[in-house]
Tab-separated table of C-alpha atoms in Angstrom:
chain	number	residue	atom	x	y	z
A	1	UNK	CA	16.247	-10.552	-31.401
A	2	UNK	CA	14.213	-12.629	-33.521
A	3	UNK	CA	10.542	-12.999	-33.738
A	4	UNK	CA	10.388	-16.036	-31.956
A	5	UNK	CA	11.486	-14.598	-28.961
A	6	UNK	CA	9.810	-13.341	-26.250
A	7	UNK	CA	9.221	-9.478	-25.908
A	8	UNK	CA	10.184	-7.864	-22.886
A	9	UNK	CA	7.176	-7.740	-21.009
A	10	UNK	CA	7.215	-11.350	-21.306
A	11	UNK	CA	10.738	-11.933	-20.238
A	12	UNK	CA	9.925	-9.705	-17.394
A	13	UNK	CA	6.578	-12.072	-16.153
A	14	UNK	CA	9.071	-15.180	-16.907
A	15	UNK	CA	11.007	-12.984	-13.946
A	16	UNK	CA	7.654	-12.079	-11.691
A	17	UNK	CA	6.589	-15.406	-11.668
A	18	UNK	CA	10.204	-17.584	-10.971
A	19	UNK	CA	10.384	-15.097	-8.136
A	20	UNK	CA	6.283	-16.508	-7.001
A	21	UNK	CA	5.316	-13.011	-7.101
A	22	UNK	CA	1.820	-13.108	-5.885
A	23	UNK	CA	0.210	-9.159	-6.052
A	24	UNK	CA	1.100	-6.831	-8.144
A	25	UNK	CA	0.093	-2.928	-8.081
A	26	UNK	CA	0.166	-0.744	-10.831
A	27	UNK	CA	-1.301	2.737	-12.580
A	28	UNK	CA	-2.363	1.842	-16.258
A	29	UNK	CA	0.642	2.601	-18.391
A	30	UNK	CA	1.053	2.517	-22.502
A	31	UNK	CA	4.520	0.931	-21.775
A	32	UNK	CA	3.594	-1.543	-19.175
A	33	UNK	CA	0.198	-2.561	-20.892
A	34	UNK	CA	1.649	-5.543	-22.069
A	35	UNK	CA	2.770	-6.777	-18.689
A	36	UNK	CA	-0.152	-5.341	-17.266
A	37	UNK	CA	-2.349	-7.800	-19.072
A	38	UNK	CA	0.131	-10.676	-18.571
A	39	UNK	CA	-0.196	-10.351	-14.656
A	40	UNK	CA	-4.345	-9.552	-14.876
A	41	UNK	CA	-4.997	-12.967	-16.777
A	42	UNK	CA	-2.670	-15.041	-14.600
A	43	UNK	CA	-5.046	-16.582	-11.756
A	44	UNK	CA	-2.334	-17.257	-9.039
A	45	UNK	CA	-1.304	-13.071	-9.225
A	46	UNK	CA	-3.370	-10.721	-7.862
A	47	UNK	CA	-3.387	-7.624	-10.272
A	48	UNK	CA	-4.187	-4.500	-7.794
A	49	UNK	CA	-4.982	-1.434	-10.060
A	50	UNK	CA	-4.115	1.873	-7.822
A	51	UNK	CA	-5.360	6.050	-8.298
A	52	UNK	CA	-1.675	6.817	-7.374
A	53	UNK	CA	1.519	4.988	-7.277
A	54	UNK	CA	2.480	5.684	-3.042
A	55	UNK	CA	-0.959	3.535	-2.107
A	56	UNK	CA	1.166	0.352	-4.038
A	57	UNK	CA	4.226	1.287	-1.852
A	58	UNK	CA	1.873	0.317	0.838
A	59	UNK	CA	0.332	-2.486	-0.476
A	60	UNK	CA	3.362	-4.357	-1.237
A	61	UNK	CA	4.334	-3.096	2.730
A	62	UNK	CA	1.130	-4.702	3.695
A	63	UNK	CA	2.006	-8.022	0.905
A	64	UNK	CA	5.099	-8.738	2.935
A	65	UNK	CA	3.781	-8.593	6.141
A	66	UNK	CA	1.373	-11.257	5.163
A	67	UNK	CA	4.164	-13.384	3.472
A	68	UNK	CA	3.157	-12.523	-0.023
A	69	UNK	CA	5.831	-11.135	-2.746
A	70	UNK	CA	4.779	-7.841	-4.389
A	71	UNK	CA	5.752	-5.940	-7.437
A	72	UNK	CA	4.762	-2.523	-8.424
A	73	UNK	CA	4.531	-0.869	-12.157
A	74	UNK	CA	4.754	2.797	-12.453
A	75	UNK	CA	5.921	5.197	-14.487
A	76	UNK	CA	9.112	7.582	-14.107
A	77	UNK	CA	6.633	10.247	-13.172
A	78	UNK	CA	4.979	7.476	-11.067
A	79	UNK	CA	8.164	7.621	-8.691
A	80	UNK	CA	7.381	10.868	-7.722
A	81	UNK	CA	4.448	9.977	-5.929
A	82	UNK	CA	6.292	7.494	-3.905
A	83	UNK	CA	8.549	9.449	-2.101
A	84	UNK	CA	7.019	9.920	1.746
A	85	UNK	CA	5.507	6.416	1.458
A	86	UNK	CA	8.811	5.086	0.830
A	87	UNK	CA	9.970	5.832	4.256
A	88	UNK	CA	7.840	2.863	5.323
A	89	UNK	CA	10.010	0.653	3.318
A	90	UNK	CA	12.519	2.245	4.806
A	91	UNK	CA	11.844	2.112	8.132
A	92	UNK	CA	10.902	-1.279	8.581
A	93	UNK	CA	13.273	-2.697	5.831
A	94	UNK	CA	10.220	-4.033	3.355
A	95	UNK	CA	11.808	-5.777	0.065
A	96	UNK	CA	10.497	-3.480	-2.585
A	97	UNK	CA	10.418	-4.410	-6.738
A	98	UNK	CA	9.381	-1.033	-7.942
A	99	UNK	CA	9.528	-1.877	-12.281
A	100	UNK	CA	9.597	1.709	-13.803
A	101	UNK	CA	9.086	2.219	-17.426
A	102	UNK	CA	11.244	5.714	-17.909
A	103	UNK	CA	9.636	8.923	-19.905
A	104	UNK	CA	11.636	11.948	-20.586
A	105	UNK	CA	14.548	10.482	-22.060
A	106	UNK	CA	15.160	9.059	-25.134
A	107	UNK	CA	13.226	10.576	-27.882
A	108	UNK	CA	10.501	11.971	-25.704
A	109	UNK	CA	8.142	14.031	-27.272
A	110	UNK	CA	6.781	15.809	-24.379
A	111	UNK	CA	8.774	17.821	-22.306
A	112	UNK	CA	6.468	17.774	-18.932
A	113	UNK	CA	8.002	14.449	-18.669
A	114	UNK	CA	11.688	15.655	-18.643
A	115	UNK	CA	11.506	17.065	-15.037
A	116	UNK	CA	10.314	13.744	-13.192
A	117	UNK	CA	11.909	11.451	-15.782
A	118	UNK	CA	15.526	13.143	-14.790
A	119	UNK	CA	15.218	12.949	-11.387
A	120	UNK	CA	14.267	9.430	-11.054
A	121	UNK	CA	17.523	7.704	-10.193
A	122	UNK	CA	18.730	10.319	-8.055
A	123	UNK	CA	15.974	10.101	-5.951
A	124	UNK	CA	15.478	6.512	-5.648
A	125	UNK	CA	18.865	6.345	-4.554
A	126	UNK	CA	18.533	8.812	-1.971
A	127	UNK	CA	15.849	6.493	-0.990
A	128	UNK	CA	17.791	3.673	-0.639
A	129	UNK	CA	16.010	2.077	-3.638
A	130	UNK	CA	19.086	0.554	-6.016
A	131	UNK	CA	18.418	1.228	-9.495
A	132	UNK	CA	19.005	-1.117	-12.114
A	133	UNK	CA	18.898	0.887	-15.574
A	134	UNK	CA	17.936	-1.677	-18.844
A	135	UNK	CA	18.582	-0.641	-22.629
A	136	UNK	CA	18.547	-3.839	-24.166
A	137	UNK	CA	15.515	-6.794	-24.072
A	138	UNK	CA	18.582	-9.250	-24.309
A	139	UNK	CA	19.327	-8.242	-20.672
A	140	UNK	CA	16.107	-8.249	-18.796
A	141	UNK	CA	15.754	-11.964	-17.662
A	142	UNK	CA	19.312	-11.639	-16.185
A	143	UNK	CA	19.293	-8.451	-14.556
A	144	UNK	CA	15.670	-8.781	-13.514
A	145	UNK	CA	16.550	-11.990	-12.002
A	146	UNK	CA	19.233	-10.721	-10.124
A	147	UNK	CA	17.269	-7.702	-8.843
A	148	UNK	CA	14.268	-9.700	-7.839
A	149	UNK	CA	16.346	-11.940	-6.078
A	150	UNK	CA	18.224	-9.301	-4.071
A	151	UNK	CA	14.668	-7.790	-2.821
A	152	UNK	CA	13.069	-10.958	-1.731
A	153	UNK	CA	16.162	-12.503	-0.337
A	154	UNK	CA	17.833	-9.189	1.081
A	155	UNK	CA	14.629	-7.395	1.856
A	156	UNK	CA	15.701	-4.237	-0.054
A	157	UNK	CA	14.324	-2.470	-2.363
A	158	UNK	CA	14.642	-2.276	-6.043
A	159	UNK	CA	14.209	-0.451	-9.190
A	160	UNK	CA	14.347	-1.642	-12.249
A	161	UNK	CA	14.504	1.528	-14.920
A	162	UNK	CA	13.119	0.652	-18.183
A	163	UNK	CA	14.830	3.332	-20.507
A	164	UNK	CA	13.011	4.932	-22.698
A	165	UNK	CA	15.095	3.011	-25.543
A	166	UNK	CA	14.005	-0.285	-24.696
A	167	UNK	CA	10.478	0.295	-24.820
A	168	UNK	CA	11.051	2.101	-28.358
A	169	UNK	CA	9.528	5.735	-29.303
A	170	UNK	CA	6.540	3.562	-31.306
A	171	UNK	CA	4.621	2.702	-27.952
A	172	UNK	CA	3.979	6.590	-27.597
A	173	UNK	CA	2.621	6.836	-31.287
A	174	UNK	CA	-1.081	6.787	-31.468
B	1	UNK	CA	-20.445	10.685	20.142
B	2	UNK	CA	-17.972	8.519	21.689
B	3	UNK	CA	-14.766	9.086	23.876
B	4	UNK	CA	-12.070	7.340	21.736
B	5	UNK	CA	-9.956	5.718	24.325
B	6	UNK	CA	-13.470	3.756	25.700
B	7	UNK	CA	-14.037	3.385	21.752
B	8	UNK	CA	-11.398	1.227	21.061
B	9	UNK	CA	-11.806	-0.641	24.436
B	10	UNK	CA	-14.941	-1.467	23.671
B	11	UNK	CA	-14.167	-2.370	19.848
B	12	UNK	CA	-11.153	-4.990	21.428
B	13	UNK	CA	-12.151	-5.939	24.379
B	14	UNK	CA	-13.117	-9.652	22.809
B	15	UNK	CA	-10.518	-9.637	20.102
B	16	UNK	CA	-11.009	-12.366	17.621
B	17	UNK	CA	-7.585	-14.956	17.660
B	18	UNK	CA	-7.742	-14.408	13.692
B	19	UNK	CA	-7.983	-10.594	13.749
B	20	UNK	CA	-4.762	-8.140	12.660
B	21	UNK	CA	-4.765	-4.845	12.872
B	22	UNK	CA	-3.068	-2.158	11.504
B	23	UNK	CA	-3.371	1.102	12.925
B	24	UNK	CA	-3.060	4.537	11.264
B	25	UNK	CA	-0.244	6.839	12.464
B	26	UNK	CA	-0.669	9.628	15.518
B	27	UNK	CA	-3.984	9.034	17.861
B	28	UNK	CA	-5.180	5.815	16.827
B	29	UNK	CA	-1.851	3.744	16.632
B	30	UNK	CA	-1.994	4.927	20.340
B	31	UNK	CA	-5.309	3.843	21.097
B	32	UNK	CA	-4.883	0.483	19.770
B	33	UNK	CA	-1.748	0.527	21.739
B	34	UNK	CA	-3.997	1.722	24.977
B	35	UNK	CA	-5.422	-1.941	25.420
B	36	UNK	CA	-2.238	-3.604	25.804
B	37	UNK	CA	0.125	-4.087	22.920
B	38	UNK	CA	-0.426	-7.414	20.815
B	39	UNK	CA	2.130	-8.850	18.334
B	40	UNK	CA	-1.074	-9.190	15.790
B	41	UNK	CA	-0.833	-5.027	15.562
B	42	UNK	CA	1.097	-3.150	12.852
B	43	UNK	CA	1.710	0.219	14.151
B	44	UNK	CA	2.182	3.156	11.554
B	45	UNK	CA	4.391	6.055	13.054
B	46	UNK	CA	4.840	7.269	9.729
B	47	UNK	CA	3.892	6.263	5.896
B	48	UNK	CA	0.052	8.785	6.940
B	49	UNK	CA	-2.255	8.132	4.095
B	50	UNK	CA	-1.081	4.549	3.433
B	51	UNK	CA	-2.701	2.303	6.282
B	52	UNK	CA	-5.622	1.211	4.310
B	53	UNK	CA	-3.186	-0.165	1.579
B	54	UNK	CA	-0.789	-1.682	3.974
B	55	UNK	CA	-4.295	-3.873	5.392
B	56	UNK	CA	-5.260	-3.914	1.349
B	57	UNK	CA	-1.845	-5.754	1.053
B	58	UNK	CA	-1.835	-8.197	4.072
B	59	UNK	CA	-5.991	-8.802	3.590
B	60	UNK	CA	-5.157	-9.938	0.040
B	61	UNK	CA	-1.968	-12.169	1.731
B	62	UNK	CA	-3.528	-13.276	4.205
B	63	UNK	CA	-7.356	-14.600	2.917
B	64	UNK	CA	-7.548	-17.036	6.188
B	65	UNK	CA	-7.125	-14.318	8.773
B	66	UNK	CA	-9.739	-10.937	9.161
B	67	UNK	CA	-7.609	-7.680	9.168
B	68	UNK	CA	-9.201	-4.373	10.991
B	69	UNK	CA	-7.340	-0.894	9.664
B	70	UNK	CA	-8.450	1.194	12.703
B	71	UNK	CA	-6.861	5.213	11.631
B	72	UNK	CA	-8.363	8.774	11.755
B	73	UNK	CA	-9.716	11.365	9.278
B	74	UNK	CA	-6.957	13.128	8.708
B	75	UNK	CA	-4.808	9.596	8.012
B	76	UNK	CA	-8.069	8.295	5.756
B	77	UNK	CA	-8.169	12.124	3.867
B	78	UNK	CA	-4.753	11.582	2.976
B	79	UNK	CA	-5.209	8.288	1.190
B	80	UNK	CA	-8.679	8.786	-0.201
B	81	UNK	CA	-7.930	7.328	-3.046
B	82	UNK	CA	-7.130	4.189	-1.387
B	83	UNK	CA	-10.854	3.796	-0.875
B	84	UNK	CA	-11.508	3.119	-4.521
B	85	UNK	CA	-8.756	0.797	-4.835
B	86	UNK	CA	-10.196	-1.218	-2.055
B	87	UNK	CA	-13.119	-1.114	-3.202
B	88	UNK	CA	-12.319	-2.819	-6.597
B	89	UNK	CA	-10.291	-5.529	-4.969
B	90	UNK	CA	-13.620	-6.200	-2.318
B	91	UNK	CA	-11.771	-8.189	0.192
B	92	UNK	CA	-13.884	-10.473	2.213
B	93	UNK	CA	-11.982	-10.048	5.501
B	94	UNK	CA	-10.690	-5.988	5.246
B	95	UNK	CA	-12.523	-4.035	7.857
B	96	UNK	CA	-11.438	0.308	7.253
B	97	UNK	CA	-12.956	1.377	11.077
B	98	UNK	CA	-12.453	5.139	10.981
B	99	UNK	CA	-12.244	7.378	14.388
B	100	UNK	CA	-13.444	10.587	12.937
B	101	UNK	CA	-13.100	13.436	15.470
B	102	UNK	CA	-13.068	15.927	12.596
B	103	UNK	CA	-9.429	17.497	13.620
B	104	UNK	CA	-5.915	17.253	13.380
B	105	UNK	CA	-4.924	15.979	16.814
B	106	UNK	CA	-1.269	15.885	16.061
B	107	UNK	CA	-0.876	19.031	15.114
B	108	UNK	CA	-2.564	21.547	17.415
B	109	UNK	CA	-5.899	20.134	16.158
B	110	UNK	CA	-6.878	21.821	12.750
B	111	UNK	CA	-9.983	20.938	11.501
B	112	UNK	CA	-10.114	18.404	8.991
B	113	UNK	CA	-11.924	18.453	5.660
B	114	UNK	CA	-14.184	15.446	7.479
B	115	UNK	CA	-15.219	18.197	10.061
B	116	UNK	CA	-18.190	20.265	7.916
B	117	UNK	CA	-18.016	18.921	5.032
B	118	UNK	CA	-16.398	15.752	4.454
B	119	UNK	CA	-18.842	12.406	5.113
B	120	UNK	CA	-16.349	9.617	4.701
B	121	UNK	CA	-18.713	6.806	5.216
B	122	UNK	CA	-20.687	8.291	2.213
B	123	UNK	CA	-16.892	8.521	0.629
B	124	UNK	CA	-16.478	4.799	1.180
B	125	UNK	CA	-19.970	3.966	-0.186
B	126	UNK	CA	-19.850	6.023	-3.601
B	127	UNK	CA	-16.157	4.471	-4.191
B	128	UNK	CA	-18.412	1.146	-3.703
B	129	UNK	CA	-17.464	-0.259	-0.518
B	130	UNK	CA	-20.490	-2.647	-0.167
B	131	UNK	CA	-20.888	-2.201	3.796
B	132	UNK	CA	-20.529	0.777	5.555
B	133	UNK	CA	-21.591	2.057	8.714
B	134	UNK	CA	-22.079	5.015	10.804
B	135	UNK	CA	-21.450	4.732	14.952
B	136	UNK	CA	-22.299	7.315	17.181
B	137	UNK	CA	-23.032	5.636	20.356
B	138	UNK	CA	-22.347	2.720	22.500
B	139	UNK	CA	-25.009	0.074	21.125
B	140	UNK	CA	-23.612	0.678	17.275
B	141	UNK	CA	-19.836	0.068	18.957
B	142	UNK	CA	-21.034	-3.302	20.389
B	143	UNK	CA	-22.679	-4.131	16.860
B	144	UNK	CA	-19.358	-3.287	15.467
B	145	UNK	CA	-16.912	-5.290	17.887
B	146	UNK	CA	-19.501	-8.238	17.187
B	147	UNK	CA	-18.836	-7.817	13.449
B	148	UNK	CA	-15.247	-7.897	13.542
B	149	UNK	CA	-15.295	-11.244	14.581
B	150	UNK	CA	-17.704	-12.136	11.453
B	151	UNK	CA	-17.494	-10.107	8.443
B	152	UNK	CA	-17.566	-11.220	5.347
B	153	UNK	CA	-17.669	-8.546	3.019
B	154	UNK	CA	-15.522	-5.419	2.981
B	155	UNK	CA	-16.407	-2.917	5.437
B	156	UNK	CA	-16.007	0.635	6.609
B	157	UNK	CA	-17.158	1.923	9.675
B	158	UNK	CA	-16.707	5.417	10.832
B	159	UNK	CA	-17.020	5.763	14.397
B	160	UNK	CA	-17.968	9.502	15.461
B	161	UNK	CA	-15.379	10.717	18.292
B	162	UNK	CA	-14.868	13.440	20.919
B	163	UNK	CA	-12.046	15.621	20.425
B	164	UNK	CA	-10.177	14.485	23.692
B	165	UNK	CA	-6.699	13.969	23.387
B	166	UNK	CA	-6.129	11.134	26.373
B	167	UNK	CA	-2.330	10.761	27.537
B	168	UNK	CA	-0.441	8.973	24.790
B	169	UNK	CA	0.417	4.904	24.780
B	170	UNK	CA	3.769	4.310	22.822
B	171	UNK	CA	4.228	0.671	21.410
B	172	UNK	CA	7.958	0.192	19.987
B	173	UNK	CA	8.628	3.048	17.090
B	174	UNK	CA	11.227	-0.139	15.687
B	175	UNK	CA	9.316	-0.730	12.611
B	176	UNK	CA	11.539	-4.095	11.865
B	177	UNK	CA	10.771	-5.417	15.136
B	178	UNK	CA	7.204	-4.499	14.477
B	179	UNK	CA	7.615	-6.220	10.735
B	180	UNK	CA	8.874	-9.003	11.955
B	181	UNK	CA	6.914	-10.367	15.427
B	182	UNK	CA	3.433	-9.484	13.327
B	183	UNK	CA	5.226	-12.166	10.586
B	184	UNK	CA	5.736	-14.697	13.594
B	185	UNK	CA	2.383	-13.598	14.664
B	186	UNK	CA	0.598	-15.026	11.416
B	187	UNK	CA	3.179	-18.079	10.873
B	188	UNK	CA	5.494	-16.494	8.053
């Protein structure tokens, strides 16, 4: 990648706002501060900061129902949170973008993040949530794109797993 | 103190054409059920703790239309946190109306936090909900079912039941059918 392309985060708005992705939920994250900030400044999204991660699984419930398109950033640890709420998606076949920056992987420092961070896939897919895992910036418009398309158009829902090695161990280093 | 079934008679009985509702799971999806099922309602059987983010989500979609989350306590205790996140988004046209019996009727009616020690209006107000209100009797319902037909600030009323449990109303429990005529209902 050189300089003069876009980072990820970027790449991934390019994605959010193709798709006319209209609220977005999220718990501040060092990973996702980039996107965060992205979404905040742009005037046509709706940037819906959360205590806990379940009350976005509502809101982008509540989003649909109104005919808006939701996203939701979270942490791996994030999911955890999720799980009951998710039911509603479920249940009433909601599209879902969950965007999940993963912890407790690749070089992680802390180990309180291993637990959650391991579980993550299994659990969204007992969920019904398909989980699309991304290593490489060079793949995030096309897989995102796809992804985001499946939700909206299928009304499923979707993870997209931000490993730890994408982001890079340098976000985490104060 | 009110009985809840007259409550939320009372609260509909002149239903604005421009007013959703989504209604918290257990007592008080059955009470808005109780005066006649509307394709305008969102039912919750499930998802407890999340109906004030579901009418977060469809307020914020929806700017043109008012949206009333009518749930209980225990549903609001759940999702506290949801009041703060409200609160920072201020929508214009998201009424929270709270029927707060102080018990769990669902489940063999425990007390709730909201019982003794719990004021969830004053919740509301220091998580900086501009408008809130506290109903205990008929006049402050009628103020109420007047307002839902003209707020224009975010609201939360808590509306001080009996602890009656009157013979359940069941709407559909298909949540896509429910997803899908309350769509229709608001032209998506």
């Amino acid at each position: 990648m050189t300089t003069s392309e876009p980072a990820w985060p970027d790449r991934l708005f390019a994605v959010l706002k193709a798709a006319d992705v209209r609220q977005v939920g999220y718990v501040p994250d060092a990973g996702h501060a980039r996107l965060i900030e992205l979404c905040a400044a742009d005037p046509a999204i709706r940037d819906v900061v959360l205590t806990t991660e379940e009350e976005g699984i509502a809101l982008a419930a509540g989003a649909s129902l109104g005919g808006q398109r939701a996203a939701l950033l979270m942490q791996s640890s994030g999911v955890g949170n999720c799980i009951n709420m998710l039911s509603l998606i479920k249940s009433c076949r909601f599209p879902l973008v969950l965007i999940v920056t993963m912890r407790g992987e690749w070089a992680e420092f802390n180990p309180w993040q291993v637990p959650m961070g391991s579980m993550v896939e299994p659990v969204l897919r007992l969920a019904d949530v398909l989980c699309y895992r991304l290593d490489h910036a060079e793949d995030v418009p096309e897989v995102a794109t796809a992804a985001v398309d499946l939700a909206f158009s299928g009304e499923v829902a979707v993870a997209l797993l931000l490993s730890q090695r994408l982001i890079g161990r340098k976000v985490w280093v104060k | 103190m009110l009985e809840r079934r007259k409550a939320i008679a009372t609260l509909l009985a002149k239903r604005p054409d421009d007013l959703l509702i989504v209604s918290g799971l257990g007592s008080t999806t059955y009470d808005v059920a109780s005066v006649g099922d509307d394709d305008r309602n969102f039912y919750l059987w499930g998802a407890m703790g999340g109906a004030a983010m579901v009418g977060l989500g469809v307020a914020l979609a929806r700017p043109d239309r008012r949206v009333a989350v009518i749930t209980g306590d225990g549903e609001t205790l759940m999702g506290l946190g949801a009041l703060a996140t409200v609160a920072v988004q201020q929508p214009p046209n998201l009424a929270m109306v709270v029927f707060d019996n102080g018990l769990y009727g669902e489940t063999g009616s425990q007390a709730s936090h909201a019982r003794d020690t719990v004021d969830l209006a004053k919740a509301a107000a220091a998580c900086g909900i501009g408008l809130t209100i506290e109903i205990t009797d008929e006049a402050g319902l009628a103020r109420l079912a007047a307002q839902l037909a003209t707020f224009t600030q975010t609201l939360f009323a808590r509306v001080a039941i009996t602890p009656t449990e009157p013979p359940r109303v069941l709407p559909t429990r298909d949540g896509v059918a429910l997803k899908l005529r309350f769509r229709k209902a608001v032209g998506v």
